[in-house]
Amino acid sequence: MLDLTYEAPKPKIIAGATGDWELVIGMEIPAQVASNAKLFSGASTQVGAEPNSNVSFVDCAMPGMLPVINDFCVEQAVRSGLGLKAAINLRSAFDRKNYFYPDLPQGYQISQLYHPIVGEGEVLVELSPGVARHVRIERIHLEQDAGKSIHDMDPNMSFVDFNRTGVALMEIVSRPDIRGPEEAAAYVSKLRQILRYLGTCDGNMQNGNLRADVNVSVCRPGDYERYQATQDFGNLGTRCEIKNMNSLRFIQQAIDYEARRQIAILEDGGKVMQETRLYDPDKGETRSMRSKEEAHDYRYFPCPDLLPLEIEQAWVDDIAARMPELPDAKKARFMADFGLTDYDANVLTAELDSAAFFEEVAKGRDGKQAANWIINELFGRLNKEGKAVTESPLSSAQIGGVLDLIASGEITTKMAKDLFEILWSEGGNPADVAARHGMKQVTDTGAIEAALDALIAANPDQVEKAKVNAKLAGWFTGQVLKATGGKANPAVVNQMVAQKLGL
Ligand code: ADP
């Protein structure tokens, strides 16, 4: 395994009229647990179902109904915690977060304020080769999602869909360790990658299955270091929270806008008010949703319907023993075992399916060459057609077959590209298709020699030129390749040209 050590990235600096400012960002990520049933009821979580069809009596808070914890969801939270190298709390507890809203039939969400199931952890966020931020995780708690209000179906009425009510969320809270818009996007994307590897959340941001509440503040150079040394938040600026972001691009735009807005207020002698804001991607600006004064008073208290959640260390150990290989480990292994570059290893480990495909192709073959073909030829082609690797018309065995034909010298790289095209549209066994299309590299030196001798005899002036300037010998190589229909091995031709011309 490679020993990967990282340098910390520089914080994003924005030059103001009164000097430099630095950004400080902490995120809360509600990630929907990939579970078929809700957190406290057996109702289905299926997306796209008829409105209000996946609602149990517990979800719509019928009198006398009692929540029952779904241990599959608890297991997913534990797995996620272990994936973020976090402490697992064997005893956690549920609290009621009270507020009135039409999409919340209970009048409260069951959450974990005081005793979350997962404690402190860490995510390594790589920004470029050798440069990475260690973002500390403060906690992950389990909570219920709310339903959905629909205001645009009727001019006079609003509707509610409770299908989402009670679906399990893992709220992943980071420390304010993120120092710029790119880092923020990279953090979300890394977290999403880890959860997808674990299978605990599908990471679908478009559907809102993974969202980000982004806390942004600005401070002067040196302030953050003082915060780090003391963990005293007083060293940091007042933050605003931008709610419900579900696009990496918008997260970056919103942070940049928000930081500049705060800087303008501070440089004007004003004070940043702690508040919740929303980002409007059409206008490219954040606007106030509610200020701290208007903030909900959730009147949290322990949920009287649920006993504290106690889990056993042996169960946690068993889950830990069954953890899959995670992105950092896989990347390091790909670099060490297959000699991949940092970049290639990142691309190939971004998704589990790509990594598995690569390993199938690379097994027993040249790993670097396999990586090149998959990234440049296959992914390039899949992207063009908007296909995922799982929908690839070419299997890993077929790509492996093409690579084997190159390795054995049977076809040239140029032929391999043509073969790739034919296999893409027509399928088939690479060796058979190559044979059927007469793809065979000429390594027979007799044929090459004959073609070269004829060229030398017919072009004495070119011979003279090449003898004066060796670079011009390339002309002969080109002509031989042309004469053999691109079937000659260029290395063999080059060597023979040099030999014949006495270069
Ligand atoms: P609360 O309990 O009020 O919700 P937390 O202390 O739990 O606040 O912080 C919520 C989120 O805000 C965390 O992700 C945290 O890292 C982040 N955060 C806290 N202070 C700041 C700050 N000054 N600047 C940026 N982010 C911050």
Short mmCIF file of C-alpha atoms and ligand atoms in Angstrom, two decimals:
data_model
loop_
_atom_site.label_atom_id
_atom_site.label_comp_id
_atom_site.label_asym_id
_atom_site.label_seq_id
_atom_site.Cartn_x
_atom_site.Cartn_y
_atom_site.Cartn_z
CA MET A 1 0.00 0.00 0.00
CA LEU A 2 1.25 3.48 -0.84
CA ASP A 3 1.91 5.88 1.96
CA LEU A 4 -0.08 8.91 0.92
CA THR A 5 0.65 12.02 2.89
CA TYR A 6 -0.97 15.29 2.02
CA GLU A 7 -0.25 18.96 2.22
CA ALA A 8 -3.11 21.16 3.43
CA PRO A 9 -4.64 23.39 0.75
CA LYS A 10 -4.55 27.17 1.13
CA PRO A 11 -7.82 28.78 2.17
CA LYS A 12 -9.67 30.81 -0.44
CA ILE A 13 -8.76 34.45 0.03
CA ILE A 14 -10.95 37.30 -1.11
CA ALA A 15 -9.28 40.69 -1.28
CA GLY A 16 -11.51 43.36 0.23
CA ALA A 17 -11.12 47.14 0.35
CA THR A 18 -9.77 46.87 3.91
CA GLY A 19 -7.55 43.82 3.42
CA ASP A 20 -7.82 40.10 2.89
CA TRP A 21 -10.65 37.85 4.06
CA GLU A 22 -10.73 34.08 4.46
CA LEU A 23 -13.70 31.75 4.12
CA VAL A 24 -14.89 29.29 6.76
CA ILE A 25 -17.50 26.70 5.87
CA GLY A 26 -19.23 23.93 7.81
CA MET A 27 -21.87 21.68 6.34
CA GLU A 28 -24.88 19.71 7.43
CA ILE A 29 -25.76 17.01 4.93
CA PRO A 30 -29.08 15.22 5.19
CA ALA A 31 -28.52 11.91 3.39
CA GLN A 32 -31.50 9.64 2.87
CA VAL A 33 -30.85 6.12 4.11
CA ALA A 34 -31.14 3.61 1.26
CA SER A 35 -33.83 1.56 2.96
CA ASN A 36 -37.07 0.08 1.63
CA ALA A 37 -38.95 1.01 4.79
CA LYS A 38 -39.15 4.21 6.84
CA LEU A 39 -37.28 4.94 10.08
CA PHE A 40 -40.14 4.15 12.46
CA SER A 41 -42.70 2.40 10.28
CA GLY A 42 -42.88 -0.36 7.71
CA ALA A 43 -44.26 1.95 4.99
CA SER A 44 -42.42 1.88 1.67
CA THR A 45 -39.95 4.58 0.67
CA GLN A 46 -40.46 4.00 -3.06
CA VAL A 47 -39.91 7.16 -5.11
CA GLY A 48 -42.54 8.15 -7.65
CA ALA A 49 -45.39 6.28 -5.97
CA GLU A 50 -48.93 7.70 -6.08
CA PRO A 51 -49.07 10.61 -3.58
CA ASN A 52 -50.02 9.52 -0.06
CA SER A 53 -49.90 5.84 -0.95
CA ASN A 54 -46.84 5.05 1.17
CA VAL A 55 -48.19 6.32 4.47
CA SER A 56 -48.74 4.19 7.55
CA PHE A 57 -50.79 5.17 10.58
CA VAL A 58 -47.52 5.97 12.36
CA ASP A 59 -46.40 8.32 9.57
CA CYS A 60 -49.63 10.31 9.61
CA ALA A 61 -49.67 10.35 13.39
CA MET A 62 -52.93 8.61 14.09
CA PRO A 63 -53.70 8.68 17.80
CA GLY A 64 -52.16 5.85 19.76
CA MET A 65 -49.68 4.83 17.09
CA LEU A 66 -46.18 4.13 18.34
CA PRO A 67 -42.92 4.35 16.42
CA VAL A 68 -40.79 1.20 16.14
CA ILE A 69 -37.16 1.66 15.17
CA ASN A 70 -36.08 0.08 11.88
CA ASP A 71 -32.83 -1.69 12.75
CA PHE A 72 -31.76 -1.77 9.09
CA CYS A 73 -31.62 2.06 9.15
CA VAL A 74 -29.62 1.96 12.39
CA GLU A 75 -27.17 -0.42 10.75
CA GLN A 76 -26.76 1.93 7.78
CA ALA A 77 -25.99 4.84 10.10
CA VAL A 78 -23.38 2.70 11.87
CA ARG A 79 -21.88 1.63 8.55
CA SER A 80 -21.74 5.26 7.40
CA GLY A 81 -20.11 6.24 10.67
CA LEU A 82 -17.46 3.54 10.30
CA GLY A 83 -16.90 4.68 6.71
CA LEU A 84 -16.14 8.17 8.04
CA LYS A 85 -13.75 6.70 10.62
CA ALA A 86 -16.10 7.89 13.32
CA ALA A 87 -16.80 6.84 16.87
CA ILE A 88 -20.00 4.81 17.20
CA ASN A 89 -22.05 5.61 20.27
CA LEU A 90 -23.41 2.40 21.78
CA ARG A 91 -26.08 4.44 23.52
CA SER A 92 -27.97 7.14 21.67
CA ALA A 93 -31.40 8.66 22.18
CA PHE A 94 -34.22 10.24 20.23
CA ASP A 95 -35.67 13.69 20.80
CA ARG A 96 -38.69 15.47 19.47
CA LYS A 97 -38.04 18.56 17.39
CA ASN A 98 -41.34 20.39 17.59
CA TYR A 99 -42.75 22.71 14.96
CA PHE A 100 -46.00 23.19 13.14
CA TYR A 101 -46.04 22.73 9.41
CA PRO A 102 -48.67 21.25 7.10
CA ASP A 103 -46.30 18.59 5.79
CA LEU A 104 -45.53 17.37 9.31
CA PRO A 105 -48.57 15.51 10.63
CA GLN A 106 -46.95 14.61 13.97
CA GLY A 107 -46.18 18.23 14.74
CA TYR A 108 -42.61 17.15 15.44
CA GLN A 109 -39.74 15.29 13.82
CA ILE A 110 -38.03 12.54 15.77
CA SER A 111 -34.33 13.37 15.74
CA GLN A 112 -31.22 12.94 17.88
CA LEU A 113 -30.07 16.25 19.29
CA TYR A 114 -28.31 15.39 22.50
CA HIS A 115 -27.08 11.85 21.93
CA PRO A 116 -26.39 11.09 18.27
CA ILE A 117 -25.59 7.55 17.14
CA VAL A 118 -22.30 8.57 15.50
CA GLY A 119 -19.66 10.82 17.03
CA GLU A 120 -16.46 12.35 15.72
CA GLY A 121 -14.96 11.21 12.45
CA GLU A 122 -13.04 12.49 9.47
CA VAL A 123 -13.19 12.73 5.69
CA LEU A 124 -10.12 13.15 3.52
CA VAL A 125 -10.93 15.62 0.74
CA GLU A 126 -8.33 15.57 -1.99
CA LEU A 127 -8.11 18.69 -4.12
CA SER A 128 -5.13 17.89 -6.32
CA PRO A 129 -2.44 15.21 -6.16
CA GLY A 130 -0.82 15.40 -2.74
CA VAL A 131 -3.06 18.23 -1.52
CA ALA A 132 -5.98 17.36 0.74
CA ARG A 133 -8.09 18.71 3.57
CA HIS A 134 -8.94 16.55 6.55
CA VAL A 135 -12.51 17.64 7.30
CA ARG A 136 -13.62 16.67 10.77
CA ILE A 137 -17.06 15.18 11.21
CA GLU A 138 -18.81 16.32 14.36
CA ARG A 139 -21.66 13.80 14.36
CA ILE A 140 -24.21 11.85 12.40
CA HIS A 141 -27.68 11.64 13.79
CA LEU A 142 -30.75 9.78 12.57
CA GLU A 143 -33.93 11.72 11.94
CA GLN A 144 -37.22 11.57 10.11
CA ASP A 145 -37.77 13.47 6.90
CA ALA A 146 -40.87 15.64 6.52
CA GLY A 147 -43.51 15.39 3.78
CA LYS A 148 -43.94 17.69 0.84
CA SER A 149 -46.30 20.63 0.34
CA ILE A 150 -47.43 21.26 -3.21
CA HIS A 151 -48.55 24.79 -4.01
CA ASP A 152 -48.51 24.83 -7.78
CA MET A 153 -51.22 22.33 -8.70
CA ASP A 154 -54.26 24.46 -8.05
CA PRO A 155 -54.82 28.24 -7.93
CA ASN A 156 -56.82 28.08 -4.70
CA MET A 157 -55.57 25.06 -2.83
CA SER A 158 -52.35 23.58 -1.53
CA PHE A 159 -51.76 19.85 -1.26
CA VAL A 160 -49.57 17.63 0.85
CA ASP A 161 -47.86 14.38 -0.05
CA PHE A 162 -46.84 12.37 3.02
CA ASN A 163 -44.95 9.68 1.13
CA ARG A 164 -41.66 11.11 2.30
CA THR A 165 -42.85 11.67 5.86
CA GLY A 166 -40.84 9.50 8.22
CA VAL A 167 -38.20 8.42 5.71
CA ALA A 168 -34.84 7.95 7.48
CA LEU A 169 -32.20 10.63 7.09
CA MET A 170 -28.62 10.55 8.31
CA GLU A 171 -27.71 14.13 9.13
CA ILE A 172 -23.95 14.38 8.69
CA VAL A 173 -22.54 17.44 10.43
CA SER A 174 -19.01 18.66 9.69
CA ARG A 175 -16.82 20.96 11.71
CA PRO A 176 -16.15 24.33 10.08
CA ASP A 177 -12.99 23.00 8.44
CA ILE A 178 -13.81 23.71 4.80
CA ARG A 179 -12.03 26.77 3.48
CA GLY A 180 -13.38 27.55 0.02
CA PRO A 181 -16.07 26.88 -2.58
CA GLU A 182 -14.08 24.19 -4.45
CA GLU A 183 -13.31 22.42 -1.20
CA ALA A 184 -16.98 22.49 -0.28
CA ALA A 185 -17.97 20.84 -3.55
CA ALA A 186 -15.12 18.33 -3.22
CA TYR A 187 -16.26 17.53 0.32
CA VAL A 188 -19.84 16.82 -0.74
CA SER A 189 -18.64 14.78 -3.64
CA LYS A 190 -16.28 12.72 -1.45
CA LEU A 191 -18.97 12.11 1.13
CA ARG A 192 -21.35 11.06 -1.62
CA GLN A 193 -18.72 8.70 -3.01
CA ILE A 194 -18.16 7.04 0.38
CA LEU A 195 -21.91 6.62 1.00
CA ARG A 196 -22.39 5.16 -2.47
CA TYR A 197 -19.52 2.70 -1.91
CA LEU A 198 -21.19 1.67 1.34
CA GLY A 199 -24.61 1.56 -0.29
CA THR A 200 -26.07 3.43 2.68
CA CYS A 201 -27.40 6.34 0.54
CA ASP A 202 -27.83 6.42 -3.23
CA GLY A 203 -26.41 9.95 -3.32
CA ASN A 204 -29.00 11.15 -5.82
CA MET A 205 -28.83 14.93 -5.40
CA GLN A 206 -31.43 15.68 -8.05
CA ASN A 207 -34.08 13.77 -6.12
CA GLY A 208 -32.94 15.47 -2.93
CA ASN A 209 -31.71 12.18 -1.46
CA LEU A 210 -28.51 14.00 -0.59
CA ARG A 211 -28.65 17.74 0.05
CA ALA A 212 -26.40 20.25 1.72
CA ASP A 213 -27.06 23.01 4.24
CA VAL A 214 -24.00 25.20 3.90
CA ASN A 215 -22.81 27.43 6.77
CA VAL A 216 -20.57 30.27 5.61
CA SER A 217 -18.64 32.91 7.51
CA VAL A 218 -15.66 35.10 6.77
CA CYS A 219 -12.72 36.06 8.97
CA ARG A 220 -9.33 37.74 8.80
CA PRO A 221 -6.09 35.80 8.20
CA GLY A 222 -4.94 34.36 11.53
CA ASP A 223 -8.44 34.11 13.04
CA TYR A 224 -8.96 30.55 11.87
CA GLU A 225 -5.64 29.44 13.33
CA ARG A 226 -6.72 30.96 16.65
CA TYR A 227 -10.00 29.03 16.42
CA GLN A 228 -8.07 25.83 15.71
CA ALA A 229 -5.79 26.33 18.67
CA THR A 230 -8.63 27.04 21.10
CA GLN A 231 -11.75 25.60 19.41
CA ASP A 232 -13.31 28.90 20.44
CA PHE A 233 -15.92 29.89 17.84
CA GLY A 234 -15.57 33.49 19.04
CA ASN A 235 -12.55 33.74 16.76
CA LEU A 236 -14.72 33.13 13.72
CA GLY A 237 -17.19 35.41 12.00
CA THR A 238 -20.96 35.12 12.29
CA ARG A 239 -22.26 32.49 9.92
CA CYS A 240 -25.24 32.30 7.62
CA GLU A 241 -26.73 28.99 6.63
CA ILE A 242 -27.69 28.42 3.01
CA LYS A 243 -30.35 25.72 3.05
CA ASN A 244 -31.21 22.85 0.79
CA MET A 245 -28.54 22.96 -1.88
CA ASN A 246 -28.66 20.04 -4.28
CA SER A 247 -26.07 20.86 -6.93
CA LEU A 248 -22.30 21.01 -6.58
CA ARG A 249 -22.13 23.94 -8.98
CA PHE A 250 -24.74 25.95 -7.09
CA ILE A 251 -23.02 25.19 -3.77
CA GLN A 252 -19.87 26.86 -5.10
CA GLN A 253 -21.71 29.82 -6.58
CA ALA A 254 -23.75 30.34 -3.41
CA ILE A 255 -20.67 30.27 -1.14
CA ASP A 256 -18.83 32.75 -3.31
CA TYR A 257 -21.80 35.13 -3.42
CA GLU A 258 -22.48 34.77 0.28
CA ALA A 259 -18.86 35.42 1.29
CA ARG A 260 -18.74 38.57 -0.83
CA ARG A 261 -22.07 39.75 0.60
CA GLN A 262 -20.78 39.32 4.16
CA ILE A 263 -17.49 41.05 3.34
CA ALA A 264 -19.36 44.03 1.88
CA ILE A 265 -21.45 44.33 5.07
CA LEU A 266 -18.40 44.09 7.35
CA GLU A 267 -16.32 46.53 5.34
CA ASP A 268 -19.22 48.94 5.48
CA GLY A 269 -19.03 48.83 9.26
CA GLY A 270 -22.10 46.60 9.57
CA LYS A 271 -22.69 43.27 11.29
CA VAL A 272 -23.53 39.96 9.68
CA MET A 273 -26.82 38.70 11.12
CA GLN A 274 -27.00 34.98 11.75
CA GLU A 275 -29.78 33.75 9.52
CA THR A 276 -30.99 31.07 7.18
CA ARG A 277 -30.77 31.97 3.50
CA LEU A 278 -31.78 30.42 0.21
CA TYR A 279 -29.79 30.48 -3.01
CA ASP A 280 -31.56 31.61 -6.16
CA PRO A 281 -29.63 30.09 -9.07
CA ASP A 282 -31.43 32.25 -11.64
CA LYS A 283 -30.34 35.48 -9.98
CA GLY A 284 -27.07 34.02 -8.66
CA GLU A 285 -27.70 35.40 -5.16
CA THR A 286 -28.70 34.27 -1.70
CA ARG A 287 -31.67 35.84 0.07
CA SER A 288 -32.90 35.76 3.61
CA MET A 289 -35.36 33.03 4.56
CA ARG A 290 -35.53 33.69 8.27
CA SER A 291 -33.35 35.53 10.74
CA LYS A 292 -32.18 34.21 14.09
CA GLU A 293 -34.98 36.11 15.83
CA GLU A 294 -37.53 34.37 13.66
CA ALA A 295 -35.75 31.03 14.01
CA HIS A 296 -37.87 28.17 15.20
CA ASP A 297 -37.79 27.37 18.84
CA TYR A 298 -37.96 23.63 18.49
CA ARG A 299 -38.50 22.95 22.19
CA TYR A 300 -36.54 19.74 21.94
CA PHE A 301 -37.27 17.09 24.54
CA PRO A 302 -36.59 13.33 24.74
CA CYS A 303 -39.15 11.38 22.73
CA PRO A 304 -41.33 9.65 25.33
CA ASP A 305 -42.35 6.97 22.82
CA LEU A 306 -38.87 5.57 22.37
CA LEU A 307 -36.38 4.04 24.74
CA PRO A 308 -32.75 5.08 24.34
CA LEU A 309 -31.17 3.15 21.51
CA GLU A 310 -28.63 0.68 22.83
CA ILE A 311 -26.48 -1.34 20.49
CA GLU A 312 -23.78 -3.87 21.26
CA GLN A 313 -20.10 -3.54 20.50
CA ALA A 314 -20.12 -7.08 19.07
CA TRP A 315 -22.72 -5.98 16.49
CA VAL A 316 -20.66 -2.94 15.56
CA ASP A 317 -17.57 -5.14 15.26
CA ASP A 318 -19.46 -7.51 13.02
CA ILE A 319 -20.55 -4.61 10.78
CA ALA A 320 -16.95 -3.34 10.74
CA ALA A 321 -15.71 -6.77 9.68
CA ARG A 322 -18.08 -6.71 6.70
CA MET A 323 -17.14 -3.23 5.44
CA PRO A 324 -16.28 -3.02 1.74
CA GLU A 325 -13.04 -1.48 0.49
CA LEU A 326 -13.56 2.29 0.58
CA PRO A 327 -12.44 4.89 -1.99
CA ASP A 328 -9.15 5.95 -0.34
CA ALA A 329 -7.99 2.36 0.08
CA LYS A 330 -9.06 1.38 -3.41
CA LYS A 331 -7.29 4.34 -4.94
CA ALA A 332 -4.07 3.61 -3.05
CA ARG A 333 -4.26 -0.04 -4.11
CA PHE A 334 -4.84 0.86 -7.77
CA MET A 335 -1.80 3.14 -7.71
CA ALA A 336 0.40 0.57 -5.97
CA ASP A 337 -0.72 -2.59 -7.76
CA PHE A 338 -1.37 -1.29 -11.25
CA GLY A 339 1.06 1.62 -11.36
CA LEU A 340 -1.72 4.10 -12.08
CA THR A 341 -1.25 7.86 -11.88
CA ASP A 342 -3.12 9.80 -9.22
CA TYR A 343 -5.45 11.16 -11.88
CA ASP A 344 -6.26 7.79 -13.43
CA ALA A 345 -6.79 6.20 -10.04
CA ASN A 346 -9.21 9.00 -9.11
CA VAL A 347 -11.20 8.61 -12.31
CA LEU A 348 -11.38 4.84 -12.02
CA THR A 349 -12.39 4.78 -8.36
CA ALA A 350 -14.97 7.57 -8.60
CA GLU A 351 -17.73 4.98 -8.94
CA LEU A 352 -17.70 1.36 -7.79
CA ASP A 353 -18.90 0.13 -11.18
CA SER A 354 -16.00 1.79 -13.00
CA ALA A 355 -13.50 0.40 -10.50
CA ALA A 356 -14.89 -3.12 -10.89
CA PHE A 357 -14.86 -2.85 -14.68
CA PHE A 358 -11.25 -1.67 -14.62
CA GLU A 359 -10.17 -4.51 -12.36
CA GLU A 360 -11.75 -7.07 -14.65
CA VAL A 361 -9.88 -5.66 -17.64
CA ALA A 362 -6.59 -5.10 -15.82
CA LYS A 363 -6.44 -8.56 -14.23
CA GLY A 364 -3.39 -10.31 -15.71
CA ARG A 365 -2.76 -7.43 -18.14
CA ASP A 366 -0.84 -4.15 -18.24
CA GLY A 367 -2.76 -1.99 -15.75
CA LYS A 368 -1.67 1.34 -17.21
CA GLN A 369 -2.72 0.32 -20.69
CA ALA A 370 -6.04 -0.96 -19.37
CA ALA A 371 -6.58 2.36 -17.59
CA ASN A 372 -5.79 4.33 -20.75
CA TRP A 373 -8.21 2.38 -22.84
CA ILE A 374 -11.00 2.54 -20.30
CA ILE A 375 -10.60 6.24 -19.57
CA ASN A 376 -9.88 7.53 -23.06
CA GLU A 377 -11.67 5.17 -25.40
CA LEU A 378 -14.45 3.63 -23.34
CA PHE A 379 -15.43 6.49 -21.01
CA GLY A 380 -15.00 8.99 -23.84
CA ARG A 381 -17.40 7.03 -25.94
CA LEU A 382 -19.85 6.32 -23.11
CA ASN A 383 -19.95 10.03 -22.21
CA LYS A 384 -20.74 10.95 -25.77
CA GLU A 385 -23.74 8.67 -25.70
CA GLY A 386 -24.76 9.53 -22.14
CA LYS A 387 -24.34 5.94 -20.99
CA ALA A 388 -23.14 4.58 -17.66
CA VAL A 389 -20.39 1.99 -17.50
CA THR A 390 -23.02 -0.61 -16.58
CA GLU A 391 -24.71 0.09 -19.93
CA SER A 392 -21.51 -0.24 -21.93
CA PRO A 393 -22.04 -2.12 -25.20
CA LEU A 394 -18.51 -3.48 -24.76
CA SER A 395 -17.91 -5.89 -21.89
CA SER A 396 -14.73 -5.95 -19.85
CA ALA A 397 -13.91 -9.28 -21.53
CA GLN A 398 -14.15 -7.68 -24.99
CA ILE A 399 -11.90 -4.76 -24.04
CA GLY A 400 -9.50 -7.25 -22.47
CA GLY A 401 -9.57 -9.19 -25.75
CA VAL A 402 -8.63 -6.07 -27.71
CA LEU A 403 -5.74 -5.37 -25.33
CA ASP A 404 -4.54 -8.95 -25.71
CA LEU A 405 -4.40 -8.56 -29.49
CA ILE A 406 -2.28 -5.42 -29.10
CA ALA A 407 -0.03 -7.06 -26.52
CA SER A 408 0.65 -10.09 -28.69
CA GLY A 409 1.53 -7.80 -31.59
CA GLU A 410 -1.31 -9.13 -33.72
CA ILE A 411 -2.85 -5.71 -34.28
CA THR A 412 -1.56 -2.13 -34.14
CA THR A 413 -3.05 0.47 -31.82
CA LYS A 414 -4.62 2.11 -34.85
CA MET A 415 -6.29 -1.19 -35.77
CA ALA A 416 -7.38 -1.64 -32.17
CA LYS A 417 -9.27 1.64 -32.36
CA ASP A 418 -11.05 0.52 -35.50
CA LEU A 419 -11.78 -2.83 -33.87
CA PHE A 420 -13.20 -1.01 -30.86
CA GLU A 421 -15.60 0.86 -33.16
CA ILE A 422 -16.77 -2.33 -34.87
CA LEU A 423 -17.23 -4.17 -31.58
CA TRP A 424 -19.16 -1.16 -30.22
CA SER A 425 -21.75 -1.32 -32.97
CA GLU A 426 -21.71 -4.96 -33.97
CA GLY A 427 -20.43 -6.85 -30.93
CA GLY A 428 -18.54 -10.12 -31.23
CA ASN A 429 -15.35 -11.78 -30.14
CA PRO A 430 -12.41 -9.37 -30.68
CA ALA A 431 -10.06 -11.98 -32.19
CA ASP A 432 -12.74 -13.25 -34.61
CA VAL A 433 -13.83 -9.77 -35.64
CA ALA A 434 -10.22 -8.68 -36.19
CA ALA A 435 -9.59 -11.74 -38.37
CA ARG A 436 -12.80 -11.24 -40.32
CA HIS A 437 -11.83 -7.62 -41.10
CA GLY A 438 -8.31 -8.61 -42.11
CA MET A 439 -6.76 -6.73 -39.21
CA LYS A 440 -3.31 -8.15 -38.90
CA GLN A 441 -0.19 -6.25 -38.15
CA VAL A 442 2.64 -7.04 -40.57
CA THR A 443 5.63 -7.99 -38.49
CA ASP A 444 6.95 -10.08 -41.33
CA THR A 445 10.17 -8.20 -42.01
CA GLY A 446 10.35 -9.65 -45.54
CA ALA A 447 7.25 -7.74 -46.65
CA ILE A 448 8.41 -4.56 -44.93
CA GLU A 449 11.87 -4.88 -46.43
CA ALA A 450 10.49 -5.34 -49.93
CA ALA A 451 8.34 -2.22 -49.62
CA LEU A 452 11.25 -0.22 -48.22
CA ASP A 453 13.73 -1.37 -50.87
CA ALA A 454 11.31 -0.32 -53.59
CA LEU A 455 10.94 3.12 -51.99
CA ILE A 456 14.69 3.63 -51.64
CA ALA A 457 15.28 2.69 -55.27
CA ALA A 458 12.57 5.03 -56.51
CA ASN A 459 13.52 8.04 -54.34
CA PRO A 460 17.27 8.65 -54.36
CA ASP A 461 16.79 12.35 -53.55
CA GLN A 462 14.87 11.49 -50.35
CA VAL A 463 17.67 9.12 -49.40
CA GLU A 464 20.22 11.93 -49.73
CA LYS A 465 18.08 14.31 -47.70
CA ALA A 466 17.62 11.76 -44.91
CA LYS A 467 21.35 11.14 -44.77
CA VAL A 468 21.94 14.86 -44.20
CA ASN A 469 19.05 15.25 -41.77
CA ALA A 470 18.07 12.02 -39.96
CA LYS A 471 14.69 13.49 -39.05
CA LEU A 472 13.67 13.24 -42.67
CA ALA A 473 13.95 9.44 -42.49
CA GLY A 474 10.44 9.58 -41.04
CA TRP A 475 9.22 10.09 -44.58
CA PHE A 476 10.26 6.49 -45.40
CA THR A 477 8.52 5.12 -42.33
CA GLY A 478 5.34 6.96 -43.28
CA GLN A 479 5.49 5.68 -46.85
CA VAL A 480 6.06 2.07 -45.77
CA LEU A 481 3.12 2.26 -43.35
CA LYS A 482 1.02 3.66 -46.17
CA ALA A 483 2.15 1.01 -48.60
CA THR A 484 1.27 -1.75 -46.13
CA GLY A 485 -2.14 -0.21 -45.40
CA GLY A 486 -1.20 0.73 -41.83
CA LYS A 487 -0.58 -2.90 -41.02
CA ALA A 488 3.16 -2.70 -40.45
CA ASN A 489 4.53 -2.38 -36.97
CA PRO A 490 5.89 1.22 -36.82
CA ALA A 491 8.73 0.30 -34.46
CA VAL A 492 9.96 -2.44 -36.77
CA VAL A 493 9.74 -0.11 -39.78
CA ASN A 494 11.67 2.65 -38.02
CA GLN A 495 14.43 0.31 -37.09
CA MET A 496 14.72 -1.04 -40.62
CA VAL A 497 14.74 2.44 -42.20
CA ALA A 498 17.61 3.49 -39.93
CA GLN A 499 19.51 0.34 -40.75
CA LYS A 500 19.03 0.55 -44.54
CA LEU A 501 19.95 4.23 -44.73
CA GLY A 502 22.93 3.70 -42.47
CA LEU A 503 21.72 6.29 -39.95
P1 ADP B 1 -26.24 24.73 15.74
O1 ADP B 1 -26.17 23.84 16.93
O2 ADP B 1 -26.62 26.13 16.03
O3 ADP B 1 -26.95 24.15 14.56
P2 ADP B 1 -23.59 23.87 15.21
O4 ADP B 1 -22.51 24.29 16.12
O5 ADP B 1 -24.10 22.48 15.32
O6 ADP B 1 -24.75 24.91 15.27
O7 ADP B 1 -23.08 24.10 13.73
C1 ADP B 1 -23.86 23.83 12.63
C2 ADP B 1 -22.96 23.84 11.43
O8 ADP B 1 -22.42 25.14 11.24
C3 ADP B 1 -21.78 22.90 11.55
O9 ADP B 1 -21.56 22.26 10.31
C4 ADP B 1 -20.64 23.83 11.89
O10 ADP B 1 -19.42 23.33 11.39
C5 ADP B 1 -21.02 25.09 11.16
N1 ADP B 1 -20.45 26.32 11.75
C6 ADP B 1 -20.47 26.68 13.04
N2 ADP B 1 -19.89 27.89 13.20
C7 ADP B 1 -19.48 28.30 11.97
C8 ADP B 1 -18.82 29.47 11.47
N3 ADP B 1 -18.47 30.47 12.26
N4 ADP B 1 -18.58 29.54 10.15
C9 ADP B 1 -18.95 28.55 9.32
N5 ADP B 1 -19.57 27.45 9.74
C10 ADP B 1 -19.84 27.30 11.04
#
